[in-house]
Coordinates of C-alpha atoms and ligand atoms in Angstrom, one line a residue:
M1 CA 0.2 -49.9 22.5
I2 CA 1.2 -48.5 19.2
A3 CA -2.2 -46.3 19.3
V4 CA -1.0 -44.9 22.5
G5 CA 2.3 -44.4 21.5
E6 CA 1.0 -42.4 18.4
C7 CA -1.5 -40.2 20.5
I8 CA 1.2 -39.0 22.7
S9 CA 3.5 -38.0 20.3
S10 CA 0.8 -36.0 18.5
F11 CA -0.2 -34.5 21.8
S12 CA 3.3 -33.2 22.8
Q13 CA 3.6 -32.0 19.1
G14 CA 0.4 -30.3 19.5
M15 CA 1.0 -28.5 22.6
A16 CA 4.3 -27.1 21.0
G17 CA 2.4 -25.7 18.0
L18 CA -0.2 -24.4 20.8
K19 CA 2.8 -22.7 22.5
R20 CA 4.0 -21.0 19.4
I21 CA 0.6 -19.6 18.9
R22 CA 0.1 -18.6 21.8
A23 CA 3.1 -16.7 22.4
I24 CA 1.6 -14.6 19.0
L25 CA -2.0 -14.4 20.8
S26 CA -1.1 -12.6 24.0
E27 CA 1.4 -10.2 22.1
K28 CA 0.6 -6.6 23.5
P29 CA 0.7 -4.3 20.7
E30 CA 2.4 -1.2 21.7
I31 CA 0.8 1.2 19.5
T32 CA -2.9 1.4 21.6
D33 CA -5.5 4.4 22.2
G34 CA -4.1 6.7 24.5
P35 CA -6.1 9.3 26.9
E36 CA -5.5 11.9 23.9
C37 CA -8.0 9.4 21.3
D38 CA -11.5 11.2 20.5
E39 CA -13.9 8.3 20.7
S40 CA -16.6 10.5 18.8
I41 CA -14.4 10.3 15.5
D42 CA -16.1 7.4 13.8
A43 CA -14.9 8.4 10.4
L44 CA -12.6 9.5 8.1
R45 CA -13.0 12.3 4.7
G46 CA -9.8 11.9 3.6
E47 CA -7.4 14.7 4.2
I48 CA -4.3 14.3 4.6
D49 CA -1.1 16.9 6.3
L50 CA 2.2 15.8 7.6
N51 CA 3.7 18.9 9.4
G52 CA 7.7 19.0 9.4
L53 CA 7.6 15.5 9.5
T54 CA 11.1 14.3 11.2
F55 CA 11.1 10.5 12.0
A56 CA 13.7 7.7 13.4
Y57 CA 12.7 4.2 13.9
P58 CA 13.0 3.4 17.4
E59 CA 15.3 0.6 16.3
G60 CA 17.0 2.6 14.3
G61 CA 20.1 4.0 16.4
G62 CA 18.6 7.4 16.4
N63 CA 19.1 8.3 12.6
A64 CA 16.6 10.0 11.3
V65 CA 14.6 8.3 8.4
L66 CA 12.5 11.5 7.6
R67 CA 13.6 15.2 8.1
D68 CA 11.2 18.3 8.1
V69 CA 8.3 16.8 5.4
S70 CA 5.6 19.0 5.0
V71 CA 2.7 18.1 2.6
H72 CA -0.8 18.6 2.2
A73 CA -3.7 16.3 0.4
D74 CA -7.0 17.4 0.4
A75 CA -9.7 15.0 0.9
G76 CA -10.5 13.3 -2.8
S77 CA -7.0 14.5 -4.5
V78 CA -4.4 12.1 -5.5
L79 CA -0.8 12.5 -4.1
A80 CA 1.8 10.7 -5.5
I81 CA 5.2 9.9 -3.2
I82 CA 8.5 9.0 -5.8
G83 CA 12.2 9.2 -4.6
R84 CA 15.0 6.7 -4.9
T85 CA 15.3 3.4 -2.7
G86 CA 15.5 3.7 0.7
C87 CA 14.4 7.6 0.8
G88 CA 11.5 6.8 3.2
K89 CA 8.6 6.2 1.3
S90 CA 7.0 3.2 2.9
T91 CA 7.5 5.0 6.5
V92 CA 5.3 7.7 5.7
F93 CA 2.6 5.1 4.7
G94 CA 3.7 3.4 7.9
L95 CA 3.3 6.6 10.2
L96 CA -0.3 7.4 8.5
E97 CA -1.5 3.8 9.3
R98 CA 0.2 4.7 13.1
L99 CA 2.4 1.6 13.1
Y100 CA 4.8 3.8 14.7
D101 CA 4.2 7.2 16.9
T102 CA 6.2 10.5 16.0
D103 CA 7.6 12.5 18.8
R104 CA 5.5 15.3 18.4
A105 CA 1.6 14.6 17.7
D106 CA 0.9 16.9 15.3
M107 CA 3.5 15.6 12.6
V108 CA 1.1 13.5 10.9
C109 CA -2.5 14.7 11.2
L110 CA -5.8 13.2 9.0
D111 CA -8.5 15.4 8.7
R112 CA -6.8 18.3 10.7
R113 CA -6.3 15.8 13.8
P114 CA -3.5 14.0 14.7
V115 CA -3.7 10.4 14.2
R116 CA -3.0 9.8 17.6
N117 CA -6.5 11.4 18.2
I118 CA -7.9 9.0 16.0
P119 CA -8.9 5.3 17.5
L120 CA -7.2 2.4 15.9
K121 CA -10.4 0.7 14.8
V122 CA -11.4 4.2 12.5
L123 CA -8.0 4.0 10.9
H124 CA -7.8 0.1 10.1
Q125 CA -11.1 0.3 8.8
D126 CA -11.0 3.7 6.6
I127 CA -7.1 3.2 5.6
A128 CA -7.5 0.5 2.7
C129 CA -3.3 -0.4 2.1
V130 CA -1.5 -2.4 -0.4
P131 CA 1.7 -3.1 1.1
Q132 CA 4.8 -3.2 -1.2
D133 CA 5.4 -6.7 -0.3
S134 CA 1.5 -8.3 0.0
F135 CA 0.4 -11.3 1.2
L136 CA -2.0 -13.9 -0.1
F137 CA -3.2 -16.6 1.9
S138 CA -3.7 -20.4 1.5
D139 CA -7.2 -19.9 0.6
T140 CA -9.4 -19.4 -2.6
V141 CA -8.7 -16.7 -4.7
E142 CA -12.5 -15.2 -3.5
S143 CA -11.3 -15.5 -0.1
N144 CA -8.5 -13.7 -0.6
I145 CA -9.7 -10.9 -2.0
A146 CA -12.8 -10.8 0.4
F147 CA -10.1 -10.8 3.3
G148 CA -10.8 -7.5 5.1
A149 CA -14.2 -6.7 3.4
D150 CA -16.6 -8.5 5.4
G151 CA -19.9 -9.5 4.1
A152 CA -18.8 -8.8 0.5
D153 CA -20.7 -10.8 -2.6
R154 CA -19.2 -12.5 -5.3
K155 CA -20.5 -9.9 -7.6
A156 CA -18.4 -7.1 -5.3
V157 CA -15.4 -9.5 -5.3
E158 CA -15.6 -9.9 -9.5
D159 CA -15.9 -5.7 -9.7
A160 CA -13.0 -5.4 -7.9
A161 CA -11.1 -8.2 -9.7
K162 CA -11.9 -6.3 -13.3
A163 CA -10.8 -3.1 -11.8
A164 CA -7.8 -4.2 -11.0
C165 CA -7.4 -5.9 -14.3
I166 CA -6.7 -9.5 -12.9
H167 CA -10.3 -10.8 -13.6
D168 CA -9.5 -12.5 -16.8
S169 CA -6.4 -14.2 -15.2
I170 CA -8.7 -16.0 -12.5
M171 CA -10.8 -17.2 -15.0
E172 CA -8.2 -19.1 -16.6
F173 CA -7.5 -21.0 -12.9
P174 CA -8.4 -24.1 -13.1
D175 CA -11.8 -23.6 -10.4
G176 CA -11.8 -19.5 -11.3
Y177 CA -12.7 -17.5 -7.9
S178 CA -12.6 -20.8 -6.3
T179 CA -9.1 -21.9 -7.1
R180 CA -6.9 -22.5 -4.0
L181 CA -3.7 -20.0 -3.9
G182 CA -0.4 -21.0 -1.9
E183 CA 1.2 -24.0 -0.8
R184 CA -1.1 -26.5 -1.9
G185 CA -2.8 -24.6 -4.9
V186 CA -1.9 -22.7 -7.6
T187 CA 1.3 -20.5 -7.6
V188 CA 0.6 -16.9 -9.1
S189 CA 3.1 -14.7 -10.8
G190 CA 4.5 -11.3 -9.1
G191 CA 2.2 -9.1 -11.0
Q192 CA -0.8 -11.4 -10.4
K193 CA -0.2 -11.2 -6.6
Q194 CA 0.1 -7.5 -6.8
R195 CA -3.3 -7.4 -8.7
I196 CA -4.7 -9.8 -6.2
A197 CA -3.5 -7.4 -3.5
I198 CA -5.2 -4.5 -5.6
A199 CA -8.1 -5.8 -6.0
R200 CA -8.6 -6.5 -2.4
A201 CA -8.0 -2.7 -1.2
L202 CA -10.3 -2.1 -4.1
L203 CA -12.9 -3.7 -2.6
R204 CA -13.0 -2.3 1.2
D205 CA -13.8 1.1 -0.7
A206 CA -12.0 3.0 2.1
P207 CA -11.8 6.9 2.0
I208 CA -8.0 6.4 2.1
L209 CA -6.0 4.2 -0.5
L210 CA -2.8 3.7 0.1
L211 CA -0.6 1.9 -2.8
D212 CA 3.4 1.5 -2.1
D213 CA 5.0 0.6 -5.4
C214 CA 2.0 -2.4 -6.3
L215 CA 2.5 -1.9 -10.1
S216 CA 6.1 -2.7 -10.3
A217 CA 5.8 -6.2 -11.6
V218 CA 2.5 -4.8 -13.9
D219 CA 3.5 -4.3 -17.9
T220 CA 3.1 -0.6 -18.5
D221 CA -0.1 -1.2 -20.8
T222 CA -2.0 -3.1 -18.0
E223 CA -0.3 -0.5 -15.5
K224 CA -2.1 2.3 -17.7
Q225 CA -5.8 0.8 -17.5
I226 CA -5.6 0.2 -13.7
L227 CA -4.8 3.6 -13.5
E228 CA -7.5 5.0 -15.0
N229 CA -9.7 2.5 -13.3
L230 CA -8.9 3.7 -10.2
R231 CA -9.3 7.4 -11.4
R232 CA -12.9 6.6 -11.9
L233 CA -13.6 4.5 -9.2
R234 CA -11.5 6.5 -6.6
K235 CA -13.3 10.0 -7.6
G236 CA -13.7 11.9 -4.5
R237 CA -11.7 9.6 -2.3
T238 CA -7.6 10.3 -1.3
T239 CA -5.6 7.8 -3.0
L240 CA -1.7 8.0 -2.4
I241 CA 0.6 6.7 -4.8
I242 CA 4.2 5.2 -4.4
A243 CA 6.0 4.3 -7.7
H244 CA 9.3 4.1 -9.5
R245 CA 7.9 4.4 -13.0
L246 CA 7.1 8.3 -12.9
S247 CA 4.9 7.2 -16.3
S248 CA 2.4 5.8 -13.6
V249 CA 2.1 9.3 -11.3
Q250 CA 2.1 11.9 -13.9
G251 CA -1.5 12.4 -13.5
A252 CA -1.2 12.8 -9.6
D253 CA -2.6 16.4 -8.4
R254 CA 0.4 16.8 -6.4
I255 CA 3.8 15.0 -6.6
L256 CA 6.2 14.4 -3.6
V257 CA 9.7 13.9 -4.5
L258 CA 12.3 12.6 -1.7
D259 CA 15.7 12.4 -1.9
D260 CA 17.4 10.9 1.2
G261 CA 14.2 11.8 3.8
R262 CA 14.0 15.2 2.5
A263 CA 11.2 17.0 0.5
A264 CA 13.4 17.4 -2.3
E265 CA 10.7 18.5 -4.5
Y266 CA 6.9 19.1 -4.2
G267 CA 3.9 20.1 -7.1
T268 CA 2.6 18.7 -10.3
H269 CA 4.2 17.2 -12.5
A270 CA 4.1 20.4 -15.1
E271 CA 5.8 22.4 -12.1
L272 CA 8.5 19.7 -11.5
M273 CA 9.4 19.4 -15.2
A274 CA 9.9 23.3 -15.2
L275 CA 11.7 23.2 -12.4
G276 CA 14.6 21.3 -13.9
G277 CA 15.5 19.4 -10.7
L278 CA 15.5 15.5 -9.3
Y279 CA 12.1 15.2 -11.1
R280 CA 13.0 15.9 -14.5
S281 CA 16.3 14.5 -14.7
L282 CA 14.6 11.1 -13.7
W283 CA 12.2 11.8 -16.2
D284 CA 14.6 12.3 -18.9
K285 CA 16.4 8.7 -17.8
Q286 CA 13.5 6.7 -17.8
Q287 CA 12.4 8.3 -21.2
L288 CA 15.5 7.4 -22.7
E289 CA 15.3 4.0 -21.6
K290 CA 12.1 3.4 -22.9
Q291 CA 13.2 4.7 -26.4
L292 CA 16.1 2.5 -26.2
N293 CA 14.1 -0.6 -25.3
E294 CA 11.6 0.3 -27.8
E295 CA 14.5 0.4 -30.7
G296 CA 16.0 -2.7 -29.2
D297 CA 12.3 -4.4 -29.8
D298 CA 12.1 -2.6 -33.4
S299 CA 16.0 -4.2 -34.2
N300 CA 14.8 -7.6 -33.0
A301 CA 11.8 -7.6 -34.8
Ligands
LIG401 N1 11.4 -1.5 10.7 C1 12.8 0.0 10.4 N2 13.1 -0.5 11.7 C2 14.6 0.1 11.2 N3 14.7 0.9 10.2 C3 14.4 0.7 9.2 C4 12.5 0.1 9.3 N4 11.9 0.3 7.8 C5 12.8 1.0 7.2 N5 14.0 1.6 7.9 C6 15.1 1.7 7.2 O1 14.2 3.5 7.1 C7 14.8 3.9 5.6 C8 13.7 4.2 4.6 O2 12.9 3.1 4.4 P1 12.0 3.1 3.6 O3 11.5 1.3 3.7 O4 10.5 3.9 3.7 O5 12.2 3.0 2.0 P2 11.3 3.2 0.8 O6 11.8 4.7 0.3 O7 10.0 3.0 0.6 O8 12.7 2.5 -0.2 P3 12.0 1.4 -1.3 O9 11.8 2.2 -2.4 O10 13.2 0.8 -1.4 O11 11.0 0.3 -0.8 C9 15.7 2.9 5.5 O12 17.4 3.6 5.6 C10 15.6 1.4 6.0 O13 16.3 0.8 6.1
LIG402 MG1 9.2 1.3 0.4

């Protein structure tokens, strides 16, 4: 009788769980390949254009988050986006990945074709993104890094981890690459999490890489090393990087400064410094902060 009782109870628990899973599995995506989709496109080269991009979130009450932003990035170049919090940087990434549709199709183009013309399968396969708030699964470090890169072997996973400067930390975990992360495993620090997410994206080796503020919890020396590795590994492929620390975008081919959804400034580091506007004032402020920190360290020593 007790066993039957237990059986009934776990059955009803299971049914409740199944109901929730079904709700997720039966969800229909709002963004799908439409009639304008060109099935003959099977890969991206990595050229990016924003043409007078204006965008308001459907749930945002009509308030434009981006206003008339125009930018061009050649295939293989590095484009950095900076600006105050809430100015629309992550939104640009979301639109490149086609998480939302714009009013006019040609506002967001890849390889001179509106993103809407490119099959979603190609977008998913050829754009690797490290989101601002990346997610690690309760699984081994190796599976976490290899997620999205089917069939990657251990050597490739280790190379990606080395490029993301996380290999040494992983080797210090109790079971190395086989260490389980998450609820029943090791808890990683914010900086380690960011670097595992970077390794995951690098392993995919996609023509377009989007890095959304993913070096914020990493110290400046390690950041410098990762940026150097990126420059070497991503040669010839497009990289977009959002950052708060201007020292990390200094070497980009083009820097876009967003201010409240508008493209306030656009150019190379030298051009923006000479312009003496928002970028310059942010740069001077961050340099001053760095100096004060160093002086603080000296006096502590
Ligand atoms: N899904 C959404 N629905 C409605 N509004 C949103 C949504 N996501 C972002 N926003 C709004 O759009 C604006 C721009 O957000 P976004 O995330 O692009 O900023 P950000 O520049 O990436 O900021 P941060 O530096 O803090 O990451 C914000 O005002 C935000 O509140
Ligand atoms: Mg953001």
